[in-house]
Backbone as a printed PyTorch tensor [residue, N CA C, xyz], in Angstrom:
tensor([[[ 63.9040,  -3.3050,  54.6310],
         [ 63.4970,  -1.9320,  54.7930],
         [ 64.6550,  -0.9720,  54.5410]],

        [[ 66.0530,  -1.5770,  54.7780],
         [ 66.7460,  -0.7750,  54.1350],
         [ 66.9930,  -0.1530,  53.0050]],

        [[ 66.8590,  -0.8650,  52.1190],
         [ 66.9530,  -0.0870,  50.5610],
         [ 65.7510,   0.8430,  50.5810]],

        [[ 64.6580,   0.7920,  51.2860],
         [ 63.8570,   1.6880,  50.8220],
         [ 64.3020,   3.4150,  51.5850]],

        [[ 65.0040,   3.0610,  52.9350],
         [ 64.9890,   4.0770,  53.5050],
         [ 66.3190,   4.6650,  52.4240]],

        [[ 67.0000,   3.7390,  51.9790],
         [ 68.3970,   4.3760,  51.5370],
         [ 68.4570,   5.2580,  50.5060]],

        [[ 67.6190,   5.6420,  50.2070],
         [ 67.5670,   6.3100,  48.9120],
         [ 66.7890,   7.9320,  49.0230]],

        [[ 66.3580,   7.8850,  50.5650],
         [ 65.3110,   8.6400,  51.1220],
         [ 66.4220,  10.5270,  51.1380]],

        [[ 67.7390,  10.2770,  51.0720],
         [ 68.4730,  11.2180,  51.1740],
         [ 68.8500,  12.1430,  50.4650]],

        [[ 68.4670,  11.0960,  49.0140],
         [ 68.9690,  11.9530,  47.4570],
         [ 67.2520,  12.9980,  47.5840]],

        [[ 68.1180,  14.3350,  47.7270],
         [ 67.0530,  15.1400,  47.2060],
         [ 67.3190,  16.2000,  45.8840]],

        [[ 68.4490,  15.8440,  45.3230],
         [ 68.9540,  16.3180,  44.0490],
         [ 68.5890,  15.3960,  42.5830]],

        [[ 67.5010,  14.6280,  42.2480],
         [ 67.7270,  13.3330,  41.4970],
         [ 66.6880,  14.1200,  40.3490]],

        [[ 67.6320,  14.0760,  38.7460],
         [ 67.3800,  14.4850,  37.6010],
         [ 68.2890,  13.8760,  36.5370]],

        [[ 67.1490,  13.2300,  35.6600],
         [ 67.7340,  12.4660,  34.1170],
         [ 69.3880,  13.3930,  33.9460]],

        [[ 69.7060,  12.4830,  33.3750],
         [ 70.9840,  13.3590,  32.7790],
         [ 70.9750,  14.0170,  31.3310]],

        [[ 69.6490,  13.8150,  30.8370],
         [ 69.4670,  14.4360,  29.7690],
         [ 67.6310,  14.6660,  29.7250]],

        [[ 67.2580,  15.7720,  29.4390],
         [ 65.9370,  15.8770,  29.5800],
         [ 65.2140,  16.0750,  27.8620]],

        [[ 64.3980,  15.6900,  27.5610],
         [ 63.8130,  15.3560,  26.9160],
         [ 62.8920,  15.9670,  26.1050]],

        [[ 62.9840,  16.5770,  24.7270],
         [ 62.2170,  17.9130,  24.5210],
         [ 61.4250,  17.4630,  23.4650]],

        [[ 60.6830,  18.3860,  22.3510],
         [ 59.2210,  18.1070,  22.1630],
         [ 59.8640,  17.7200,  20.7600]],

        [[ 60.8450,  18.0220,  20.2780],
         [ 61.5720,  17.8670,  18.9400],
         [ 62.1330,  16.4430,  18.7410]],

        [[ 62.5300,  15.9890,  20.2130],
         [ 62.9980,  14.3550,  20.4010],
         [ 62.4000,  13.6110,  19.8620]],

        [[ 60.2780,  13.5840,  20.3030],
         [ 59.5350,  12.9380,  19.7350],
         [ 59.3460,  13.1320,  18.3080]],

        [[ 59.6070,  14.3080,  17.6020],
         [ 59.1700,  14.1090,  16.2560],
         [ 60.6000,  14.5420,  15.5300]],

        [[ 61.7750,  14.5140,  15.8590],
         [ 62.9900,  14.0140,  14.9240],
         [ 62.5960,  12.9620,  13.9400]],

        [[ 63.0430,  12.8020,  12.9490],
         [ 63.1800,  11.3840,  11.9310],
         [ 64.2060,  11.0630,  12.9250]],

        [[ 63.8670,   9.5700,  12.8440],
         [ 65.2790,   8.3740,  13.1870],
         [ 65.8840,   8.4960,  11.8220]],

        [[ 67.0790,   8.4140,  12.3130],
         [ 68.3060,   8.3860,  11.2060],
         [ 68.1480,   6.7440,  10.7330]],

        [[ 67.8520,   6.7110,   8.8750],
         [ 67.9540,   5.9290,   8.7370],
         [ 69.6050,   5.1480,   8.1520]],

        [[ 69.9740,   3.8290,   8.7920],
         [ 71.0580,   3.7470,   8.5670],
         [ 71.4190,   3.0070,   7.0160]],

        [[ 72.5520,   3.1090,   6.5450],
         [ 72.7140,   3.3590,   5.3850],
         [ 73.0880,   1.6700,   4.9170]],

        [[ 72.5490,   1.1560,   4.0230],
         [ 73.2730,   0.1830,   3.2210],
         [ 73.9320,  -0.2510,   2.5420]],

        [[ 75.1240,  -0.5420,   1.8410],
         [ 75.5780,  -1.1420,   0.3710],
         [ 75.8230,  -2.3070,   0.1490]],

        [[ 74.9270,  -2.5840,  -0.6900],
         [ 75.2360,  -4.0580,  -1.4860],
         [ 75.4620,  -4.0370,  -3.2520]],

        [[ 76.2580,  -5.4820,  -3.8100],
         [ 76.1480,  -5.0520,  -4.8730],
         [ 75.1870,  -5.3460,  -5.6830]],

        [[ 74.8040,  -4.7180,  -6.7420],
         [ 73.8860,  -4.6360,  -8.0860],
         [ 74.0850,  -4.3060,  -9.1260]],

        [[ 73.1230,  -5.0490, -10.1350],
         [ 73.6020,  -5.1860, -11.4860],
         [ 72.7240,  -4.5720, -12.1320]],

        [[ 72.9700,  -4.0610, -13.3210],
         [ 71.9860,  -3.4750, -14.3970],
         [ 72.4450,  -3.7590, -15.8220]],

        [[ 71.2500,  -3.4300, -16.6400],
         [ 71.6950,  -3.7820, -18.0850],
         [ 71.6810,  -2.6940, -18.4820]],

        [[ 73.0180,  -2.7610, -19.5670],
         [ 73.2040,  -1.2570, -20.3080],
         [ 73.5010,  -1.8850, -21.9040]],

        [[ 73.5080,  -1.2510, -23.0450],
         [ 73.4420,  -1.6080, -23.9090],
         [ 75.1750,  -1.2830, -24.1480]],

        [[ 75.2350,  -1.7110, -25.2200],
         [ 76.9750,  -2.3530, -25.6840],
         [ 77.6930,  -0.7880, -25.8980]],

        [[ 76.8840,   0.1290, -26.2560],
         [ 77.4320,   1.7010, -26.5850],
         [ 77.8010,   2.4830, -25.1850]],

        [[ 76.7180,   2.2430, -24.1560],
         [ 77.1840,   2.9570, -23.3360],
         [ 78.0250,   2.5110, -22.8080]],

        [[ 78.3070,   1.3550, -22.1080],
         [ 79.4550,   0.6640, -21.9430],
         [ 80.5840,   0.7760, -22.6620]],

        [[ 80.5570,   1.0760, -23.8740],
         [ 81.9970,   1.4080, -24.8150],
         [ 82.2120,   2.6450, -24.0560]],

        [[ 81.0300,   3.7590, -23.7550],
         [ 81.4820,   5.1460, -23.4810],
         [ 81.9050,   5.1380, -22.4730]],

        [[ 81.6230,   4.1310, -21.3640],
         [ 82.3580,   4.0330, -20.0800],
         [ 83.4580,   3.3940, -20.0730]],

        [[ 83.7980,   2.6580, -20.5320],
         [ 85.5100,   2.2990, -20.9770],
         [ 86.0120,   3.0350, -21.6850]],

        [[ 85.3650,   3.8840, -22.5040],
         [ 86.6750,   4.8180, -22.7120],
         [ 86.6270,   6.0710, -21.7800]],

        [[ 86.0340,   6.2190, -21.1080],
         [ 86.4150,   7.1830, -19.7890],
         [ 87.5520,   6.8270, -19.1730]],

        [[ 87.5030,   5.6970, -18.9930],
         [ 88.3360,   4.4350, -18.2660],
         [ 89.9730,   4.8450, -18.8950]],

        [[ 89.8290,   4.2110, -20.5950],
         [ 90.9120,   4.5040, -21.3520],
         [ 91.7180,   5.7290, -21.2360]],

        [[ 90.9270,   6.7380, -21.0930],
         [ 91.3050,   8.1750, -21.4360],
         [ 92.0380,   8.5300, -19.9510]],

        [[ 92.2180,   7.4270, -19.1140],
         [ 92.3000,   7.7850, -17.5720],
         [ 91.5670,   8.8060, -16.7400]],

        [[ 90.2430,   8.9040, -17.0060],
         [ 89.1300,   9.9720, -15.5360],
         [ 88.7820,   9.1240, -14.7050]],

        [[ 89.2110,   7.8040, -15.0400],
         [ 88.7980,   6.6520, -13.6430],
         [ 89.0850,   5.4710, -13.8640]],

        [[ 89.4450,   4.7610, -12.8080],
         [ 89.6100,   3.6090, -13.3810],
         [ 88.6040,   2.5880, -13.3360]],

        [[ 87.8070,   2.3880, -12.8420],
         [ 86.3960,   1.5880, -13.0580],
         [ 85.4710,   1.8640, -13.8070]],

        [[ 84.4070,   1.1720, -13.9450],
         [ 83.2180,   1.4540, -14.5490],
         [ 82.2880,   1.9240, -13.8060]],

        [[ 82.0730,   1.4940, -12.1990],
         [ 81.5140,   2.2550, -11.0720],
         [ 82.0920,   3.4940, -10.8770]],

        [[ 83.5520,   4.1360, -11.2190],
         [ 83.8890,   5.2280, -11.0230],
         [ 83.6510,   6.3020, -12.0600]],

        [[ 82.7330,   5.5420, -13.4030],
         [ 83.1600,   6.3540, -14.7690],
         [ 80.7170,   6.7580, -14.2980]],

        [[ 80.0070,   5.9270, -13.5570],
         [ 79.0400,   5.9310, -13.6090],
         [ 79.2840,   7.2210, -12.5880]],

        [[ 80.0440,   6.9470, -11.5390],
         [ 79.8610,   8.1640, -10.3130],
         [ 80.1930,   9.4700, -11.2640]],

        [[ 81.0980,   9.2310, -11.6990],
         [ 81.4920,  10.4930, -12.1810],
         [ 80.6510,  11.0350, -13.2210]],

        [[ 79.9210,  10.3350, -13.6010],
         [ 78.9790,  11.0240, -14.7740],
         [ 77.8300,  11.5940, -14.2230]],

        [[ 77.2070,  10.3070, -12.5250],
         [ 76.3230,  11.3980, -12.2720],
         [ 76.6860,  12.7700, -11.3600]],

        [[ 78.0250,  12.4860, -11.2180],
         [ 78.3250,  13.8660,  -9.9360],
         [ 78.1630,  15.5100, -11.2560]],

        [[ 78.7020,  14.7650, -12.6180],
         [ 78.8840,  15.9830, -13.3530],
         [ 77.1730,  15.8440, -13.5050]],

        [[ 76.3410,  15.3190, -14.2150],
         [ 75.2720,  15.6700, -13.9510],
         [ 74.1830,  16.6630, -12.9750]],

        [[ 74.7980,  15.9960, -11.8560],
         [ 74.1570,  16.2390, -10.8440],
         [ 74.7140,  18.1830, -10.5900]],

        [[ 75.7460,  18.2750, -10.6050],
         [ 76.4380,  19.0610, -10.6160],
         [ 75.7060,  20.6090, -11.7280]],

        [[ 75.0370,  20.1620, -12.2950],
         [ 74.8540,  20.9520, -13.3260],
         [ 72.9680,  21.2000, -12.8850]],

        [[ 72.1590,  20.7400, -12.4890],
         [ 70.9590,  21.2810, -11.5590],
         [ 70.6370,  21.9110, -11.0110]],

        [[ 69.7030,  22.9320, -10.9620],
         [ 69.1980,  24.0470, -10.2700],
         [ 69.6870,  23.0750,  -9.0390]],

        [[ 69.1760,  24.5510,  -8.1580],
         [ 68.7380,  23.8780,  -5.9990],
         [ 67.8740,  23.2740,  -6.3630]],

        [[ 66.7990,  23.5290,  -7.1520],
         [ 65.2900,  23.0080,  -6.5750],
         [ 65.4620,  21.7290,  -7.1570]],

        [[ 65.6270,  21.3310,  -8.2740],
         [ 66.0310,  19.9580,  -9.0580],
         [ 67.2390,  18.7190,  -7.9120]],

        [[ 67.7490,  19.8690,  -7.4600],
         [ 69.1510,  19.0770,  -6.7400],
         [ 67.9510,  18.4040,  -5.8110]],

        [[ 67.3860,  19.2740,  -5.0740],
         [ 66.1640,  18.4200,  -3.8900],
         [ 65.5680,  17.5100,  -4.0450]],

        [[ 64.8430,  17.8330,  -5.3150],
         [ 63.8200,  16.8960,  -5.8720],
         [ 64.5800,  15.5690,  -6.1850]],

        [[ 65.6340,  15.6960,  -6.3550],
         [ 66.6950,  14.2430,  -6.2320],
         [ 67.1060,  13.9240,  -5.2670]],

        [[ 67.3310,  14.5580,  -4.8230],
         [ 67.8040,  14.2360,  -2.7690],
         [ 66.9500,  13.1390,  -2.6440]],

        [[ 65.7340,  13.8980,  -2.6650],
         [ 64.1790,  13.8470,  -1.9690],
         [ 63.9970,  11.6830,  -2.2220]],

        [[ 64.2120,  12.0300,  -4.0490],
         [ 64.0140,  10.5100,  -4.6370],
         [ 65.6000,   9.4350,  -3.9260]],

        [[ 66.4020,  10.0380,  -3.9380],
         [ 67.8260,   9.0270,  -3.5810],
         [ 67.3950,   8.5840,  -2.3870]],

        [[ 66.9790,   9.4450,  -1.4290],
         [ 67.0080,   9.1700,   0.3440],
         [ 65.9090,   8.2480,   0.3120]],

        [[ 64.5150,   8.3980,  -0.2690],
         [ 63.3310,   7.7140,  -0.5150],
         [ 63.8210,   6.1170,  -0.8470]],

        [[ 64.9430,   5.6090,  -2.2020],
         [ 65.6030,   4.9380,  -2.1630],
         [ 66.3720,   3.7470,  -1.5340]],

        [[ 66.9330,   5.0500,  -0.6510],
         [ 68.0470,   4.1630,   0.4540],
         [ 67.1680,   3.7630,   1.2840]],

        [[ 66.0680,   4.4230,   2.1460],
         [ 65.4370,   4.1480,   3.2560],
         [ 64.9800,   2.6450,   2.1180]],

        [[ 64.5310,   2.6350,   1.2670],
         [ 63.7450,   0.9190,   0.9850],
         [ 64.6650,   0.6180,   1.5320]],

        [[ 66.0540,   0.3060,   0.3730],
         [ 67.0430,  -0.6660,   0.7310],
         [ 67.6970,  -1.2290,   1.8340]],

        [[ 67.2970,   0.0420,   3.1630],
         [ 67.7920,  -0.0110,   4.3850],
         [ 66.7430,  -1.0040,   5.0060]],

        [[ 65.4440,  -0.8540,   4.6190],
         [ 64.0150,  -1.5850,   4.9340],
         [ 64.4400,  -3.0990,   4.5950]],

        [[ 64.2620,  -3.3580,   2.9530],
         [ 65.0850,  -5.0260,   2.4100],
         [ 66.0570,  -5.6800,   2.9070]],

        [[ 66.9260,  -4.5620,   3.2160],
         [ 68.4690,  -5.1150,   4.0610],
         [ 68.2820,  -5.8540,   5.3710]],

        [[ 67.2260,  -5.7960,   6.3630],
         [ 66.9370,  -5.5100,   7.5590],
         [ 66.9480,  -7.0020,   7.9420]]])
């Protein structure tokens, strides 16, 4: 009977964080993956990415792809920039899904 009375004293008792209507409908953050992958490119573009390489703007071929789409990307309205967001994040969430 003690524990029940012992608790009879706290008349101050509140979550330490309370809980609002936005909690329930937040997206969960989906967490992010990287693995590696391969693709086929034909023998030209690959020349054009080694000589990015050559010319020193990067030294990889993953760094000569980033950099082509950042200048790409770079060059898009807002609304276009979204509409790619929109498809990349769509993306990752699979891969985060496959990864699992």
């Amino acid at each position: 009977m003690s524990l029940v009375n012992s608790n009879r004293s706290v008349t101050d008792f509140k979550p330490k964080k309370m809980m609002t209507m936005d909690d329930l409908t937040e997206e969960k953050a989906t967490k992010s993956v990287t693995f590696d992958t391969s693709i086929r490119i034909s023998n030209h573009l690959k020349n054009k990415l080694q000589a990015m390489i050559a010319l020193g703007y990067t030294s990889t071929i993953k760094g000569a792809i980033a950099l082509t789409f950042d200048a790409y990307y770079n060059n898009l309205s807002d609304s276009e920039k979204r509409d790619l967001d929109v498809q990349i994040k769509t993306f990752e969430k699979r891969d985060a899904k496959l990864k699992k």
